[in-house]
């Protein structure tokens, strides 16, 4: 019944020196299996479709080109930046890790020779890419529908880039939450709704601690001069500073994720 | 079946003083030296020393004894709060190289439900850095006899099949030390026998197998050496036959209810099997040296005096009582 054994003695490096590409593919497969489930996908699709519906309404009511920029700014800020982007990032970055910690299957990842750095980076890249794709589809779709097949204001492209930066920051933050906190999905939701939705709007001083404001800051640096005075960007830090913050926060969040994965507490037995 | 073990196979070792194996440290699969692990003010593992070599070792103890914590410490998933752990001579905690030689099969039934066994085991093989993960997965699934259903989603599997998939995921890289947490939990007799054969097969190939259980029969059915844990401590360790003898030879307490307890007590007094008795609250409590002796004399005495027996109930047969007895020795 037993298979031929690897010689015992020195480390079994001879048969376990496999490639990083295979490890990454396996990690992506396991992550996708836990993340791309019907409920999260339906939720993301619903949120992504909302701005598209508004764009259809805008277009069907005449679609005044002079109002296009302000329409897009309002919809992108109100629906994409506030809901779609953070919630998709939350589901894709924290969903898998939280579920694995909850049911114990995280052990199948931790008891391998794959480095914790690779585990963290692959999960972050997965969440960033999936979130960016979902958000880009929604942003571009909304812009093109509202603009009747073209979007001359530059708001759409600015938000595509800003959202990608935001997806990266949010994914790193939520991944860190998932390895540090037991109720990461709930805590992430509270962060999005309370901290970013309420506190950072009331207290401009905390805008640097809000991923939303940082991504708006990056977007602000990319929009045309005419849109820079928009209310959407009232609390946003300057573009360059925002980008530096985005990079710094992402790296810091990844760092604490890797540190935590090296000593990830397990559910206590009985 | 399993390989002969080292120094303690002929009897029970003194508690907490298990001498280390004479082999060089790097050849010893698992050495625990005064290992303790606590969570806040709860002591889960308390000063345990033991050396595990090839063959099958059963980690026996009631729920909450600290078995899972000890296995997680041994697998390098938890740091010790005191003492040291060495897996093939290395501290396993925080060192991913540990898993080149070690596998842990957790008690939790959960597996990635949407994946097939082939995908699951193959992913594990890739994460373990194997050069040909698909081929390795194929071999591991054949070993646990899941190769015929390797393309069905794990979500539809029975508990026994999931256990085998977990085992295949653990064995895919031929580890030299396999730690299994309650591998027989929830298995039916046929699946249990299958699992035992698998563990024996691994041990026969030179692997050190350690598994936890709270059921003595499971442990003595397959383990050649037993470590008994109670309340975080190592209560006893040694050969399972010696452990069984200790458990069955100890004095037992038996409660009896009959139509005339007083007369029955008088009739049982001359029996050598009965070493003490008390009569209170309409219940006769007997202290006996062995159940078999009582089983012979009790019906004879009852029939001779025309007494009807309503209830004969051992009072201290729970595993906790047995363990408590071992601890008090």
Coordinates of C-alpha atoms in Angstrom, one line a residue:
Chain A
X1 CA 0.0 0.0 0.0
X2 CA 2.8 2.4 0.7
X3 CA 4.6 4.3 -2.0
X4 CA 8.3 4.2 -2.5
X5 CA 9.9 6.2 0.2
X6 CA 12.3 9.1 -0.1
X7 CA 15.6 8.1 1.5
X8 CA 15.7 9.1 5.1
X9 CA 18.7 11.0 6.3
X10 CA 19.5 14.5 5.2
X11 CA 16.7 16.9 4.4
X12 CA 14.5 15.7 1.6
X13 CA 15.5 18.7 -0.4
X14 CA 16.0 16.4 -3.4
X15 CA 12.3 16.1 -3.9
X16 CA 11.1 19.3 -2.4
X17 CA 12.9 22.0 -4.3
X18 CA 9.9 22.7 -6.6
X19 CA 9.4 26.0 -8.3
X20 CA 7.9 29.2 -7.1
X21 CA 5.5 29.3 -10.0
X22 CA 3.9 26.1 -9.0
X23 CA 3.5 27.4 -5.4
X24 CA 1.9 30.6 -6.7
X25 CA -0.5 28.7 -8.9
X26 CA -1.5 26.4 -6.0
X27 CA -2.0 29.4 -3.7
X28 CA -4.1 31.2 -6.3
X29 CA -6.2 28.1 -6.8
X30 CA -6.8 27.7 -3.0
X31 CA -7.6 31.4 -2.7
X32 CA -9.9 31.5 -5.6
X33 CA -11.7 28.4 -4.3
X34 CA -12.4 30.1 -1.0
X35 CA -13.1 33.6 -2.4
X36 CA -14.9 33.3 -5.7
X37 CA -18.1 31.8 -4.2
X38 CA -21.7 32.6 -5.3
X39 CA -22.6 35.0 -2.5
X40 CA -19.5 37.2 -2.6
X41 CA -19.6 37.2 -6.4
X42 CA -23.3 38.1 -6.5
X43 CA -22.7 40.9 -4.0
X44 CA -19.8 42.3 -6.0
X45 CA -21.8 42.1 -9.2
X46 CA -24.8 43.9 -7.6
X47 CA -22.6 46.7 -6.3
X48 CA -20.8 46.9 -9.6
X49 CA -24.1 47.2 -11.5
X50 CA -25.4 50.1 -9.4
X51 CA -23.4 52.9 -11.0
X52 CA -24.2 51.3 -14.4
X53 CA -27.9 51.7 -13.7
X54 CA -27.4 55.3 -12.7
X55 CA -25.5 55.9 -15.9
X56 CA -28.3 54.4 -18.0
X57 CA -30.8 56.7 -16.2
X58 CA -28.5 59.7 -16.8
X59 CA -28.2 58.8 -20.5
X60 CA -31.9 58.1 -20.9
X61 CA -32.8 61.5 -19.5
X62 CA -30.8 63.4 -22.1
X63 CA -27.2 63.0 -20.8
X64 CA -26.1 66.6 -20.8
X65 CA -22.4 66.6 -21.6
X66 CA -21.7 69.6 -19.5
X67 CA -23.0 67.7 -16.5
X68 CA -21.1 64.5 -17.3
X69 CA -18.1 65.2 -15.1
X70 CA -20.1 66.1 -12.1
X71 CA -22.4 63.1 -12.6
X72 CA -19.4 60.8 -12.8
X73 CA -17.7 62.4 -9.8
X74 CA -20.8 61.9 -7.7
X75 CA -21.5 58.3 -8.8
X76 CA -17.8 57.2 -8.5
X77 CA -17.5 58.8 -5.1
X78 CA -20.9 57.7 -3.8
X79 CA -21.0 54.2 -5.2
X80 CA -17.6 53.0 -6.4
X81 CA -15.2 54.5 -3.9
X82 CA -17.6 54.3 -0.9
X83 CA -19.1 50.8 -1.5
X84 CA -17.9 48.8 -4.4
X85 CA -14.2 49.2 -4.0
X86 CA -13.8 48.6 -0.2
X87 CA -16.4 45.9 0.0
X88 CA -15.0 43.9 -2.9
X89 CA -11.5 44.3 -1.4
X90 CA -12.8 43.2 1.9
X91 CA -14.4 40.0 0.5
X92 CA -11.4 39.1 -1.6
X93 CA -8.6 40.0 0.8
X94 CA -10.1 39.0 4.2
X95 CA -12.7 36.5 3.1
X96 CA -10.4 33.5 2.4
X97 CA -8.1 34.0 5.3
X98 CA -11.0 34.5 7.8
X99 CA -12.8 31.4 6.6
X100 CA -9.6 29.4 6.7
X101 CA -8.8 30.5 10.2
X102 CA -12.4 29.8 11.3
X103 CA -12.6 26.2 10.0
X104 CA -9.0 25.3 10.5
X105 CA -8.0 24.7 6.9
X106 CA -5.3 27.4 7.3
X107 CA -3.2 24.6 8.6
X108 CA -2.9 23.2 5.1
X109 CA -1.1 26.4 4.1
X110 CA 0.9 26.9 7.3
X111 CA 2.3 23.4 7.4
X112 CA 4.1 23.7 4.1
X113 CA 7.5 24.9 3.1
X114 CA 6.1 27.9 1.3
X115 CA 7.4 31.1 2.9
X116 CA 5.0 33.4 4.7
X117 CA 6.1 36.3 2.5
X118 CA 4.9 34.4 -0.6
X119 CA 1.6 33.5 1.1
X120 CA 1.0 37.1 2.0
X121 CA 2.1 38.6 -1.3
X122 CA 0.1 36.2 -3.4
X123 CA -3.1 36.8 -1.4
X124 CA -2.6 40.5 -1.7
X125 CA -2.0 40.4 -5.4
X126 CA -5.1 38.2 -5.9
X127 CA -7.3 40.6 -3.9
X128 CA -5.8 43.7 -5.6
X129 CA -6.2 42.2 -9.1
X130 CA -9.8 40.9 -8.6
X131 CA -10.9 44.2 -7.0
X132 CA -9.3 46.3 -9.7
X133 CA -11.0 44.2 -12.4
X134 CA -14.4 44.5 -10.8
X135 CA -14.0 48.2 -10.1
X136 CA -12.6 48.9 -13.6
X137 CA -15.5 47.2 -15.3
X138 CA -17.9 49.3 -13.3
X139 CA -16.0 52.6 -13.6
X140 CA -15.4 52.2 -17.4
X141 CA -18.9 50.9 -18.0
X142 CA -20.4 53.8 -16.1
X143 CA -18.3 56.4 -17.9
X144 CA -19.0 55.0 -21.4
X145 CA -22.7 54.6 -20.8
X146 CA -23.1 58.0 -19.4
X147 CA -20.9 59.6 -22.1
X148 CA -22.6 57.7 -24.9
X149 CA -19.6 55.6 -25.9
X150 CA -16.9 58.2 -25.0
X151 CA -15.7 59.9 -21.9
X152 CA -14.0 63.2 -22.7
X153 CA -13.7 64.6 -19.2
X154 CA -10.8 62.4 -18.0
X155 CA -12.7 61.7 -14.8
X156 CA -13.2 58.0 -15.7
X157 CA -9.5 57.3 -16.4
X158 CA -8.5 59.2 -13.2
X159 CA -10.8 57.0 -11.2
X160 CA -9.6 53.8 -12.9
X161 CA -6.0 54.6 -11.8
X162 CA -7.1 55.9 -8.4
X163 CA -9.2 52.8 -7.8
X164 CA -6.3 50.5 -8.6
X165 CA -4.2 52.3 -6.1
X166 CA -7.1 52.1 -3.7
X167 CA -7.6 48.4 -4.3
X168 CA -3.9 47.8 -3.5
X169 CA -4.2 49.7 -0.2
X170 CA -7.5 48.3 0.9
X171 CA -6.4 44.7 0.0
X172 CA -3.3 45.0 2.1
X173 CA -5.2 46.6 5.0
X174 CA -7.9 43.9 5.0
X175 CA -5.4 41.1 4.6
X176 CA -3.6 42.4 7.7
X177 CA -6.9 42.6 9.5
X178 CA -7.8 39.0 8.6
X179 CA -4.6 37.7 10.1
X180 CA -4.6 39.9 13.2
X181 CA -8.3 40.0 14.1
X182 CA -10.8 37.2 14.7
X183 CA -13.8 39.0 13.2
X184 CA -12.0 40.6 10.3
X185 CA -15.0 40.9 8.0
X186 CA -17.0 42.7 10.7
X187 CA -14.1 45.0 11.7
X188 CA -13.5 45.7 8.0
X189 CA -17.1 46.7 7.5
X190 CA -17.0 48.9 10.6
X191 CA -13.8 50.5 9.2
X192 CA -15.5 51.3 5.9
X193 CA -18.8 52.4 7.2
X194 CA -17.9 54.2 10.4
X195 CA -14.3 55.3 10.2
X196 CA -14.3 56.2 6.5
X197 CA -17.9 57.0 6.1
X198 CA -18.4 59.1 9.1
X199 CA -15.3 59.9 11.2
X200 CA -12.9 60.9 8.4
X201 CA -15.5 63.1 6.9
X202 CA -16.1 64.9 10.2
X203 CA -12.5 65.1 11.2
X204 CA -10.3 66.1 8.3
X205 CA -7.3 65.6 10.6
X206 CA -7.7 61.8 10.2
X207 CA -7.8 61.9 6.4
X208 CA -4.4 60.4 6.2
X209 CA -5.7 57.3 8.1
X210 CA -8.4 56.8 5.5
X211 CA -7.7 54.6 2.5
X212 CA -10.7 56.3 0.8
X213 CA -9.2 59.8 1.2
X214 CA -5.8 58.6 0.1
X215 CA -7.3 57.1 -3.1
X216 CA -9.3 60.3 -3.7
X217 CA -6.1 62.2 -3.2
X218 CA -4.4 60.1 -5.9
X219 CA -7.4 60.6 -8.2
X220 CA -7.4 64.3 -7.5
X221 CA -3.9 64.6 -8.9
X222 CA -5.0 62.9 -12.1
X223 CA -8.2 64.8 -13.0
X224 CA -8.3 67.8 -15.2
X225 CA -7.9 71.2 -13.7
X226 CA -11.6 71.9 -14.1
X227 CA -12.6 69.1 -11.8
X228 CA -10.0 69.7 -9.1
X229 CA -12.2 72.0 -7.1
X230 CA -15.0 69.5 -6.9
X231 CA -16.6 68.7 -3.5
X232 CA -15.5 65.1 -4.0
X233 CA -11.9 66.0 -3.3
X234 CA -12.6 68.5 -0.5
X235 CA -11.0 66.3 2.2
X236 CA -8.4 64.6 0.1
X237 CA -4.7 65.0 0.8
X238 CA -2.5 66.2 -2.1
X239 CA -1.9 63.7 -4.9
X240 CA 1.8 63.1 -4.4
X241 CA 1.5 62.8 -0.6
X242 CA -1.4 60.4 -1.2
X243 CA 0.6 58.2 -3.5
X244 CA 3.5 58.1 -1.0
X245 CA 1.0 57.2 1.8
X246 CA -0.6 54.5 -0.4
X247 CA 2.8 52.8 -1.0
X248 CA 3.8 53.2 2.6
X249 CA 0.5 51.9 4.0
X250 CA 0.5 48.9 1.6
X251 CA 4.0 47.9 2.5
X252 CA 3.5 48.3 6.2
X253 CA 0.3 46.3 6.1
X254 CA 2.0 43.6 4.1
X255 CA 4.8 43.6 6.6
X256 CA 2.6 43.1 9.6
X257 CA 0.7 40.4 7.7
X258 CA 3.9 38.5 7.1
X259 CA 5.0 38.9 10.7
X260 CA 1.7 37.6 11.9
X261 CA 1.7 34.6 9.5
X262 CA 4.9 33.5 11.1
X263 CA 3.1 33.2 14.5
X264 CA -0.5 32.9 13.5
X265 CA -2.5 31.9 16.6
X266 CA -4.7 28.9 16.1
X267 CA -8.0 28.3 17.5
X268 CA -7.5 26.8 21.0
X269 CA -8.3 23.2 21.2
X270 CA -11.3 22.4 23.3
Chain B
X1 CA 3.2 -4.1 12.4
X2 CA 5.1 -1.1 13.8
X3 CA 8.7 -0.7 14.4
X4 CA 10.1 -1.5 17.9
X5 CA 10.3 1.5 20.1
X6 CA 13.0 2.6 22.3
X7 CA 13.6 2.5 26.0
X8 CA 10.1 2.3 27.5
X9 CA 8.3 -0.4 25.6
X10 CA 8.5 -2.9 28.5
X11 CA 6.7 -0.9 31.1
X12 CA 5.6 2.4 32.4
X13 CA 8.2 5.1 32.6
X14 CA 8.4 7.5 35.6
X15 CA 6.2 10.5 35.0
X16 CA 7.9 13.5 33.4
X17 CA 11.3 11.8 33.3
X18 CA 11.5 10.1 29.9
X19 CA 15.1 9.6 29.0
X20 CA 16.1 10.8 25.6
X21 CA 16.8 8.4 22.8
X22 CA 20.4 7.3 22.4
X23 CA 20.4 8.1 18.7
X24 CA 21.9 11.3 17.4
X25 CA 19.6 14.3 17.8
X26 CA 19.0 14.7 14.1
X27 CA 17.7 11.2 13.8
X28 CA 15.1 11.6 16.5
X29 CA 11.7 12.4 15.0
X30 CA 10.4 14.2 18.0
X31 CA 11.9 15.1 21.4
X32 CA 9.9 17.0 24.0
X33 CA 12.0 18.3 26.9
X34 CA 9.9 19.6 29.8
X35 CA 7.5 21.2 27.4
X36 CA 4.8 23.5 28.8
X37 CA 2.3 25.6 27.0
X38 CA -0.2 27.9 28.6
X39 CA -2.8 30.3 27.3
X40 CA -3.2 33.2 29.7
X41 CA -3.7 31.5 33.1
X42 CA -4.8 28.2 31.5
X43 CA -2.1 25.5 31.4
X44 CA -2.8 23.3 28.4
X45 CA 0.5 21.4 28.5
X46 CA 2.4 21.0 31.7
X47 CA 6.1 19.9 31.8
X48 CA 6.0 17.0 29.3
X49 CA 9.1 15.1 28.4
X50 CA 9.1 12.3 25.9
X51 CA 10.9 11.0 22.9
X52 CA 9.2 9.7 19.8
X53 CA 10.9 7.3 17.4
X54 CA 9.6 5.4 14.4
X55 CA 6.5 3.3 14.8
X56 CA 3.1 4.3 16.1
X57 CA 2.6 6.2 19.3
X58 CA -0.8 6.8 20.7
X59 CA -1.5 10.0 22.6
X60 CA -4.3 9.0 24.9
X61 CA -6.3 11.3 27.1
X62 CA -9.8 12.7 27.8
X63 CA -11.0 15.8 26.0
X64 CA -9.3 18.9 27.3
X65 CA -6.2 17.0 28.3
X66 CA -3.9 19.1 26.0
X67 CA -3.4 16.6 23.3
X68 CA -4.2 19.0 20.4
X69 CA -2.0 21.7 21.9
X70 CA 0.9 19.3 22.3
X71 CA 0.6 18.1 18.7
X72 CA 0.5 21.8 17.5
X73 CA 3.6 22.5 19.5
X74 CA 5.3 19.5 18.1
X75 CA 4.3 20.6 14.6
X76 CA 5.9 24.0 15.1
X77 CA 2.6 25.9 14.9
X78 CA 2.7 27.1 18.5
X79 CA 5.7 28.2 20.5
X80 CA 6.3 26.5 23.9
X81 CA 5.8 28.6 27.0
X82 CA 8.6 26.5 28.7
X83 CA 10.9 23.7 27.8
X84 CA 12.0 22.8 24.3
X85 CA 10.9 20.8 21.2
X86 CA 13.2 19.3 18.7
X87 CA 12.0 17.7 15.4
X88 CA 14.9 15.9 13.8
X89 CA 17.1 18.0 16.0
X90 CA 15.6 21.4 15.1
X91 CA 13.3 23.7 16.8
X92 CA 10.2 23.5 14.6
X93 CA 8.6 26.8 15.6
X94 CA 8.6 29.4 12.8
X95 CA 10.8 27.3 10.6
X96 CA 9.1 26.2 7.4
X97 CA 11.8 23.7 6.7
X98 CA 10.2 21.6 9.4
X99 CA 7.5 20.6 7.0
X100 CA 9.9 18.9 4.7
X101 CA 9.8 16.1 7.1
X102 CA 6.7 16.7 9.2
X103 CA 3.0 16.6 8.5
X104 CA 0.0 17.4 10.7
X105 CA -3.5 16.0 10.1
X106 CA -5.8 18.3 12.0
X107 CA -8.9 17.1 13.8
X108 CA -11.1 19.7 12.0
X109 CA -13.1 18.0 9.3
X110 CA -13.0 21.0 7.0
X111 CA -11.3 20.7 3.6
X112 CA -11.7 23.1 0.6
X113 CA -15.1 21.8 -0.4
X114 CA -15.1 23.1 -4.0
X115 CA -11.8 21.4 -4.8
X116 CA -11.4 17.7 -5.8
X117 CA -9.0 15.5 -3.9
X118 CA -6.6 15.7 -6.8
X119 CA -6.6 19.5 -6.8
X120 CA -6.3 19.6 -3.0
X121 CA -3.5 17.2 -2.6
X122 CA -1.7 18.5 -5.7
X123 CA -1.9 22.0 -4.3
X124 CA -0.4 20.8 -1.1
X125 CA 2.4 19.0 -3.0
X126 CA 3.1 22.2 -4.9
X127 CA 3.2 24.3 -1.7
X128 CA 5.5 21.7 -0.2
X129 CA 7.8 22.4 -3.1
X130 CA 7.6 19.1 -4.8
X131 CA 8.9 18.9 -8.4
X132 CA 6.0 16.9 -9.8
X133 CA 3.0 17.7 -7.6
X134 CA 0.4 16.1 -9.8
X135 CA 2.2 12.7 -9.9
X136 CA 2.9 12.9 -6.1
X137 CA -0.8 13.6 -5.5
X138 CA -1.7 10.7 -7.7
X139 CA 0.5 8.4 -5.6
X140 CA -0.8 9.7 -2.3
X141 CA -4.4 9.3 -3.3
X142 CA -3.7 5.8 -4.4
X143 CA -2.2 5.1 -1.0
X144 CA -5.4 6.1 0.7
X145 CA -7.6 4.5 -2.0
X146 CA -9.2 7.7 -3.1
X147 CA -7.8 7.6 -6.6
X148 CA -11.1 6.4 -8.1
X149 CA -13.0 9.4 -6.8
X150 CA -10.1 11.9 -7.2
X151 CA -12.1 14.2 -9.5
X152 CA -15.2 14.5 -7.4
X153 CA -15.6 17.6 -5.2
X154 CA -14.6 17.1 -1.6
X155 CA -17.8 18.8 -0.5
X156 CA -19.8 15.7 -1.3
X157 CA -17.5 13.3 0.6
X158 CA -18.3 11.4 3.7
X159 CA -16.4 12.1 6.9
X160 CA -14.2 9.0 6.4
X161 CA -13.4 10.0 2.8
X162 CA -12.5 13.5 3.9
X163 CA -10.2 12.0 6.6
X164 CA -8.5 10.0 3.9
X165 CA -8.1 13.0 1.7
X166 CA -6.6 14.9 4.6
X167 CA -4.2 12.0 5.1
X168 CA -3.3 12.0 1.5
X169 CA -2.6 15.7 1.7
X170 CA -0.4 15.1 4.7
X171 CA 1.5 12.1 3.3
X172 CA 2.0 13.5 -0.2
X173 CA 5.7 14.4 0.4
X174 CA 6.5 11.2 2.4
X175 CA 7.1 12.9 5.7
X176 CA 9.1 11.1 8.3
X177 CA 7.0 12.3 11.2
X178 CA 3.2 12.3 10.9
X179 CA 1.1 13.9 13.6
X180 CA -2.6 13.1 13.5
X181 CA -5.2 14.7 15.8
X182 CA -8.1 12.4 16.6
X183 CA -7.9 10.6 13.2
X184 CA -10.6 8.1 14.1
X185 CA -13.2 10.6 15.2
X186 CA -16.5 10.0 13.5
X187 CA -15.3 7.0 11.5
X188 CA -17.4 3.9 11.2
X189 CA -15.8 0.5 12.1
X190 CA -14.8 -0.2 8.5
X191 CA -13.3 3.2 8.0
X192 CA -11.6 2.9 11.4
X193 CA -10.0 -0.4 10.4
X194 CA -8.9 1.1 7.1
X195 CA -7.3 4.1 8.9
X196 CA -5.5 1.7 11.2
X197 CA -4.1 -0.2 8.3
X198 CA -2.9 3.0 6.7
X199 CA -1.1 4.1 9.8
X200 CA 0.5 0.7 10.2
X201 CA 1.6 0.8 6.6
X202 CA 3.2 4.2 7.2
X203 CA 4.9 3.0 10.3
X204 CA 6.1 -0.2 8.5
X205 CA 7.8 2.2 6.0
X206 CA 9.8 3.8 8.7
X207 CA 7.6 6.8 9.5
X208 CA 7.1 7.9 13.1
X209 CA 3.3 8.2 13.5
X210 CA 1.8 10.0 16.5
X211 CA -2.0 10.1 16.9
X212 CA -4.2 11.4 19.6
X213 CA -7.4 9.8 20.8
X214 CA -9.6 9.7 23.9
X215 CA -10.6 6.1 23.3
X216 CA -8.3 3.4 24.8
X217 CA -9.4 0.7 22.3
X218 CA -8.4 2.8 19.4
X219 CA -5.0 3.4 20.8
X220 CA -4.3 -0.2 21.9
X221 CA -5.6 -1.4 18.5
X222 CA -2.8 0.2 16.6
X223 CA -0.2 1.9 18.8
X224 CA 2.8 0.1 20.1
X225 CA 3.5 2.8 22.6
X226 CA 1.1 5.0 24.5
X227 CA 1.5 8.4 26.1
X228 CA -1.3 9.1 28.5
X229 CA -2.1 12.8 29.1
X230 CA -4.4 14.1 31.8
X231 CA -5.0 17.8 32.5
X232 CA -1.9 18.8 30.5
X233 CA 0.4 16.3 32.2
X234 CA 2.0 13.1 31.1
X235 CA 0.3 10.6 33.4
X236 CA 1.9 7.5 32.1
X237 CA 3.8 6.2 29.1
X238 CA 4.8 2.8 27.8
X239 CA 3.6 -0.3 26.2
X240 CA -0.2 -0.5 25.7
X241 CA -0.4 -4.0 27.2
X242 CA 1.1 -2.8 30.4
X243 CA -1.3 0.2 30.4
X244 CA -4.3 -2.1 29.8
X245 CA -3.2 -4.3 32.7
X246 CA -3.0 -1.3 35.0
X247 CA -6.4 -0.1 33.9
X248 CA -8.2 -3.4 34.3
X249 CA -6.4 -4.6 37.5
X250 CA -7.2 -1.5 39.5
X251 CA -9.9 -1.8 42.2
X252 CA -13.4 -1.0 40.7
X253 CA -16.5 0.4 42.3
X254 CA -19.8 -1.2 41.4
X255 CA -23.3 0.0 42.4
X256 CA -26.0 -2.7 42.9
X257 CA -29.7 -2.3 43.4
X258 CA -31.6 -5.5 44.3
X259 CA -34.8 -6.7 46.1
X260 CA -32.8 -7.2 49.3
X261 CA -29.4 -5.3 49.4
X262 CA -28.7 -6.2 53.0
X263 CA -29.0 -10.0 52.4
X264 CA -27.1 -9.8 49.2
X265 CA -24.2 -7.9 50.9
X266 CA -24.0 -10.6 53.6
X267 CA -23.9 -13.2 50.9
X268 CA -21.1 -11.5 49.0
X269 CA -18.9 -11.0 52.1
X270 CA -16.9 -14.3 51.7
X271 CA -16.1 -13.6 48.1
X272 CA -12.4 -12.9 47.4
X273 CA -13.3 -10.5 44.6
X274 CA -15.1 -8.2 46.9
X275 CA -12.7 -6.2 49.1
X276 CA -15.1 -3.7 50.5
X277 CA -18.8 -2.6 50.6
X278 CA -21.2 0.0 51.9
X279 CA -24.9 0.1 52.2
X280 CA -26.6 3.5 52.1
X281 CA -29.6 5.1 50.6
X282 CA -31.1 1.9 49.3
X283 CA -28.0 1.2 47.3
X284 CA -25.2 -1.3 47.8
X285 CA -21.8 -0.2 46.7
X286 CA -19.1 -2.8 46.2
X287 CA -15.4 -2.4 45.9
X288 CA -14.1 -5.3 43.8
X289 CA -10.7 -6.4 42.6
X290 CA -11.9 -7.6 39.2
X291 CA -15.2 -7.4 37.2
X292 CA -14.9 -11.0 36.1
X293 CA -14.9 -12.3 39.6
X294 CA -17.9 -10.3 40.6
X295 CA -19.7 -11.4 37.5
X296 CA -19.3 -15.0 38.7
X297 CA -20.3 -14.7 42.3
X298 CA -23.0 -12.0 42.1
X299 CA -25.7 -14.1 40.2
X300 CA -24.9 -17.2 42.2
X301 CA -25.4 -15.3 45.5
X302 CA -28.6 -13.7 44.3
X303 CA -30.1 -16.9 43.1
X304 CA -29.1 -18.8 46.3
X305 CA -31.1 -16.2 48.4
X306 CA -33.9 -15.6 46.0
X307 CA -32.9 -12.0 45.4
X308 CA -33.8 -10.1 42.2
X309 CA -31.1 -7.9 40.7
X310 CA -32.4 -4.6 39.4
X311 CA -29.2 -2.8 38.5
X312 CA -25.5 -3.6 38.4
X313 CA -23.6 -0.5 37.4
X314 CA -19.8 0.1 37.3
X315 CA -19.3 3.5 38.9
X316 CA -15.8 4.5 37.7
X317 CA -15.4 3.2 34.2
X318 CA -15.3 6.5 32.4
X319 CA -11.9 7.3 30.9
X320 CA -11.6 10.2 33.3
X321 CA -11.8 7.8 36.2
X322 CA -9.2 5.5 34.7
X323 CA -6.9 8.5 34.0
X324 CA -7.4 9.9 37.5
X325 CA -6.4 6.5 38.9
X326 CA -3.3 6.5 36.8
X327 CA -2.4 10.0 37.9
X328 CA -2.9 9.0 41.6
X329 CA -0.7 6.0 41.4

